XYZ file of C-alpha atoms in Angstrom:
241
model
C 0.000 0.000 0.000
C 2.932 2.158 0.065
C 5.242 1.461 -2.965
C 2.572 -0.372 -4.915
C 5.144 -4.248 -4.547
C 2.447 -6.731 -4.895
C 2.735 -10.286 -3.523
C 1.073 -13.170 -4.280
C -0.036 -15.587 -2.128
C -1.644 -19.006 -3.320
C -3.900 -20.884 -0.863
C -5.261 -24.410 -1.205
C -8.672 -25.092 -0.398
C -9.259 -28.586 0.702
C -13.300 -28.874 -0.066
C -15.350 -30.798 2.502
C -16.333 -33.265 0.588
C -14.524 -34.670 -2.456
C -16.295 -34.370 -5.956
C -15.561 -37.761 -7.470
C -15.393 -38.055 -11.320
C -15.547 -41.416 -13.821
C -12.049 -40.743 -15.582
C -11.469 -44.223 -16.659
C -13.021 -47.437 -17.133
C -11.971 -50.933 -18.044
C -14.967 -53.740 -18.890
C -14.891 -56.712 -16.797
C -15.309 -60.240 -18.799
C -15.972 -63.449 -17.517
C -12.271 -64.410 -16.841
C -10.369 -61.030 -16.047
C -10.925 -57.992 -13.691
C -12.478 -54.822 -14.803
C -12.204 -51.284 -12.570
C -13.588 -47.643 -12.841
C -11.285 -44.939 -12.122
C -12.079 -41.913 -10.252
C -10.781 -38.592 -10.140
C -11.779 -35.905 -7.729
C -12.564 -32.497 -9.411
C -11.576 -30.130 -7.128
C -8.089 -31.953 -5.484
C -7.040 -34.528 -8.365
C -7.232 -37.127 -5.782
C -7.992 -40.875 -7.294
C -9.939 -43.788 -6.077
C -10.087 -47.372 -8.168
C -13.348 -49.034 -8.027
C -12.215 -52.656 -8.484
C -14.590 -55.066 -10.811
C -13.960 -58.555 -9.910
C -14.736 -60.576 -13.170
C -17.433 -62.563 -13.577
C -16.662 -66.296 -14.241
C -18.854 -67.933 -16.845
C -22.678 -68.393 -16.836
C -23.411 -70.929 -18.675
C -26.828 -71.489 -20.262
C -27.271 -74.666 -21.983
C -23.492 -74.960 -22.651
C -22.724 -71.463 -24.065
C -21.658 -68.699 -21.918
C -24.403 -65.461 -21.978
C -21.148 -63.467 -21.433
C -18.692 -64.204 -24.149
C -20.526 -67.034 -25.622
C -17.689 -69.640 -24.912
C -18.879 -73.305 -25.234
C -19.395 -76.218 -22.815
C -19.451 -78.596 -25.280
C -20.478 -81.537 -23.441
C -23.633 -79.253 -21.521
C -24.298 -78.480 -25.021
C -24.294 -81.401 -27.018
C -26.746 -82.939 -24.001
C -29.080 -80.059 -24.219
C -28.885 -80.118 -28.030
C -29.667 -83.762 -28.084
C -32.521 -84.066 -25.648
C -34.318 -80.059 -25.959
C -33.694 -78.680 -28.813
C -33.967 -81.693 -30.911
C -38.031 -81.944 -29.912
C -38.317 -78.535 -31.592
C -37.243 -80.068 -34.846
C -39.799 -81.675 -37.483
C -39.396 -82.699 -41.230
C -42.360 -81.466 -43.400
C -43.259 -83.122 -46.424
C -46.030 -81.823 -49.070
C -47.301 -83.334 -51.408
C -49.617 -82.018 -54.498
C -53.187 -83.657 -55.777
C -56.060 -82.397 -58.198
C -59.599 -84.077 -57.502
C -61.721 -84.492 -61.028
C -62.951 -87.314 -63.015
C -59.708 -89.126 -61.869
C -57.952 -88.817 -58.536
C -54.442 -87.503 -59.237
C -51.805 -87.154 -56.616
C -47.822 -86.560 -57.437
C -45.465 -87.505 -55.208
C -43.905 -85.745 -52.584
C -43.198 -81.881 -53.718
C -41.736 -80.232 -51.266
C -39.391 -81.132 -48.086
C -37.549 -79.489 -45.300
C -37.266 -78.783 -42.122
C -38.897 -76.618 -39.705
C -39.022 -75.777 -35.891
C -41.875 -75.314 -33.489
C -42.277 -71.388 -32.066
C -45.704 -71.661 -30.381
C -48.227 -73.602 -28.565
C -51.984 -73.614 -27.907
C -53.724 -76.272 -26.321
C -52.709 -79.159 -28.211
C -52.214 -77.004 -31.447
C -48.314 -76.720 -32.368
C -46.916 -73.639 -34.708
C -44.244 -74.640 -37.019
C -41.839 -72.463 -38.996
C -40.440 -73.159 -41.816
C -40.318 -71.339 -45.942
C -42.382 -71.171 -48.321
C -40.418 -73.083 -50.906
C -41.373 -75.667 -48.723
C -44.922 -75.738 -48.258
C -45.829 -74.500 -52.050
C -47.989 -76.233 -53.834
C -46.837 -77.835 -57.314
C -47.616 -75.853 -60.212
C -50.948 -77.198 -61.871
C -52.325 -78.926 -58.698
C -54.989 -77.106 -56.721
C -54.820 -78.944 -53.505
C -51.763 -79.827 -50.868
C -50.892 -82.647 -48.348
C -48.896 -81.644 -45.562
C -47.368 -84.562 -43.084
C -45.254 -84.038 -40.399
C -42.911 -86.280 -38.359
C -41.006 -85.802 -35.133
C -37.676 -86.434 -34.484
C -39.199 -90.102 -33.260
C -40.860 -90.568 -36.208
C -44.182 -90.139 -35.235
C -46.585 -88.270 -37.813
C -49.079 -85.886 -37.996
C -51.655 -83.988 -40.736
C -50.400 -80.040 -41.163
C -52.162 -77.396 -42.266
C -50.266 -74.469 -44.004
C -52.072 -71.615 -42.210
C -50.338 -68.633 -44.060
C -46.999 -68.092 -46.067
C -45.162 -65.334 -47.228
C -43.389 -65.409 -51.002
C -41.628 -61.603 -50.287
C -39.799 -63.194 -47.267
C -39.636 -67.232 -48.002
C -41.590 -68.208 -44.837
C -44.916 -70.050 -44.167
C -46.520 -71.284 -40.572
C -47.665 -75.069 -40.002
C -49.645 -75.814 -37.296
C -50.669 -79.495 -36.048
C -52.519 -81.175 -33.286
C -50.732 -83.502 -30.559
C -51.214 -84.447 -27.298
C -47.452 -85.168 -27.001
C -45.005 -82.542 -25.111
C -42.770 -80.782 -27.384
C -39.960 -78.289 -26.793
C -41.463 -74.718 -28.178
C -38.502 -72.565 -29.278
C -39.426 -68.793 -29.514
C -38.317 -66.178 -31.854
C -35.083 -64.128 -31.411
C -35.756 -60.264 -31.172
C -32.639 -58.808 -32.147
C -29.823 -60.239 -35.110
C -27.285 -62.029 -34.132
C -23.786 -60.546 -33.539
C -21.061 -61.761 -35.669
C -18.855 -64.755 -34.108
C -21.826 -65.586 -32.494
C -22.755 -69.483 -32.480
C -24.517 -71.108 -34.194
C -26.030 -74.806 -34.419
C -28.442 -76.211 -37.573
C -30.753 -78.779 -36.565
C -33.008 -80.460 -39.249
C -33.110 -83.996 -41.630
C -31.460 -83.574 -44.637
C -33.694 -85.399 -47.238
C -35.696 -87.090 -44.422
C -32.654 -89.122 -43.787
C -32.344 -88.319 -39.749
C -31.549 -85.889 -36.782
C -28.572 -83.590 -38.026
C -26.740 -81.355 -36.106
C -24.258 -78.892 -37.007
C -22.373 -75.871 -35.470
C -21.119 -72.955 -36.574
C -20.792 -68.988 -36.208
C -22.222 -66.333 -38.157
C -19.470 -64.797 -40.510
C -21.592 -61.672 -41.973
C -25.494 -60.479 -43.444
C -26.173 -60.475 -47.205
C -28.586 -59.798 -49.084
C -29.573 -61.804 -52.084
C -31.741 -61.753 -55.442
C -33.944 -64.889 -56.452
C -35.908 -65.387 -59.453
C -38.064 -68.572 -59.082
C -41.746 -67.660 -59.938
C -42.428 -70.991 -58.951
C -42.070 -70.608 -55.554
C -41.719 -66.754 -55.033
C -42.340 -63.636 -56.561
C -40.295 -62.630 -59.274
C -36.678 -61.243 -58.017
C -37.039 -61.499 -54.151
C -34.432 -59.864 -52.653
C -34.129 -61.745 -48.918
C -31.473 -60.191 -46.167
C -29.502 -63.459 -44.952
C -27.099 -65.035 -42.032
C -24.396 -66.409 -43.464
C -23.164 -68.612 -41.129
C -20.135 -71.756 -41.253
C -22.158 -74.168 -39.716
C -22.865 -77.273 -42.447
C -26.319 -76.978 -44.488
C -27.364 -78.318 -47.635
C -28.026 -75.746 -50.652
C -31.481 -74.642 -49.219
């Protein structure tokens, strides 16, 4: 106040409480430890949150984590659950008239069961499948089990734009109702193909999906002129359906 000298002087303030911020974060996975990093905004000061990891949780053999595989779990669940999902559909084409004409069997594939009511079982499959044969007016749709047993079907509706048709049947038997994903899959995810190649048996393959396409067919048989269907392409073994 005299010569006009000035002179600083710094204080630090140490805040009552400390003002923790998230300044870093590392996931935790099933087999390693995760943490979150905090960082006090007003002193600098740190504190580690520690995120012990989780160990797998497996359901039915494949980890809901990081979708690693119990193969053994698997292949038992496969084999006595998912298996009773599974049917072989065969249709067959016939005119009624003067004469009583009936071709052999038209159309074959696979399909899995996505709903239940009462005795009444919903069956998914494509439409490829369950189209009738050009020039025949009426269908004959059989089902069979994974034991063998059969069953009348009865093509309830079917779409040509996206390749799929519903089949529902009457049993007083206990199936294993699968139901419909919500979301895609990610890629690497697993994947296993049930269904009886040429009505030759139970096959089961596994896989993972590799990437989406989308392709262009022309059959007017069995579609509408130059479908274009969006696709999983997956490496688990199929035929060329």
């Amino acid at each position: 106040s005299l010569c006009g000298e000035k002179q600083n002087e710094y204080l630090t303030v140490v805040p009552d409480e400390h003002n923790y911020v998230l300044a870093e974060k590392k996931e935790r996975t099933c087999e390693e430890d995760g943490y979150n990093k905090y960082v006090c905004s007003y002193c600098k000061k740190e504190k580690v949150e520690r995120l012990y990891h989780l160990g797998h949780n497996y359901v039915h053999g494949v980890c809901s984590q990081c979708n690693d595989v119990d193969f053994p779990v698997l292949q038992n669940y496969v084999t006595t659950t998912l298996i009773k999902a599974n049917v072989t559909i065969e249709v067959s084409s016939y005119n009624y008239g003067f004469l009583f004409i009936k071709k052999g069997v038209v159309g074959q594939g696979s399909g899995v069961i996505f709903k239940k009511e009462g005795n009444k079982y919903y069956v998914l499959t494509n439409n490829h499948v369950a189209v009738k044969e050009k020039g025949y007016k009426y269908r004959e749709v059989t089902i069979k089990d994974y034991q063998g047993y059969t069953y009348d079907g009865t093509v309830v509706c079917r779409s040509a734009d996206y390749d799929l048709a519903v089949i529902t049947f009457n049993s007083s038997k206990s199936y294993t109702v699968m139901p419909l994903a919500e979301e895609n899959p990610d890629y690497g995810e697993d994947i296993i193909a049930i269904g009886q190649p040429q009505g030759q048996g139970n096959a089961i393959t596994y896989g993972k999906v590799v990437w989406y396409e989308s392709i262009t067919i022309d059959d007017a048989e069995a579609y509408q002129s130059n479908v274009v269907f969006k696709v999983i392409v997956h490496s688990a073994n199929t035929n060329g359906g």
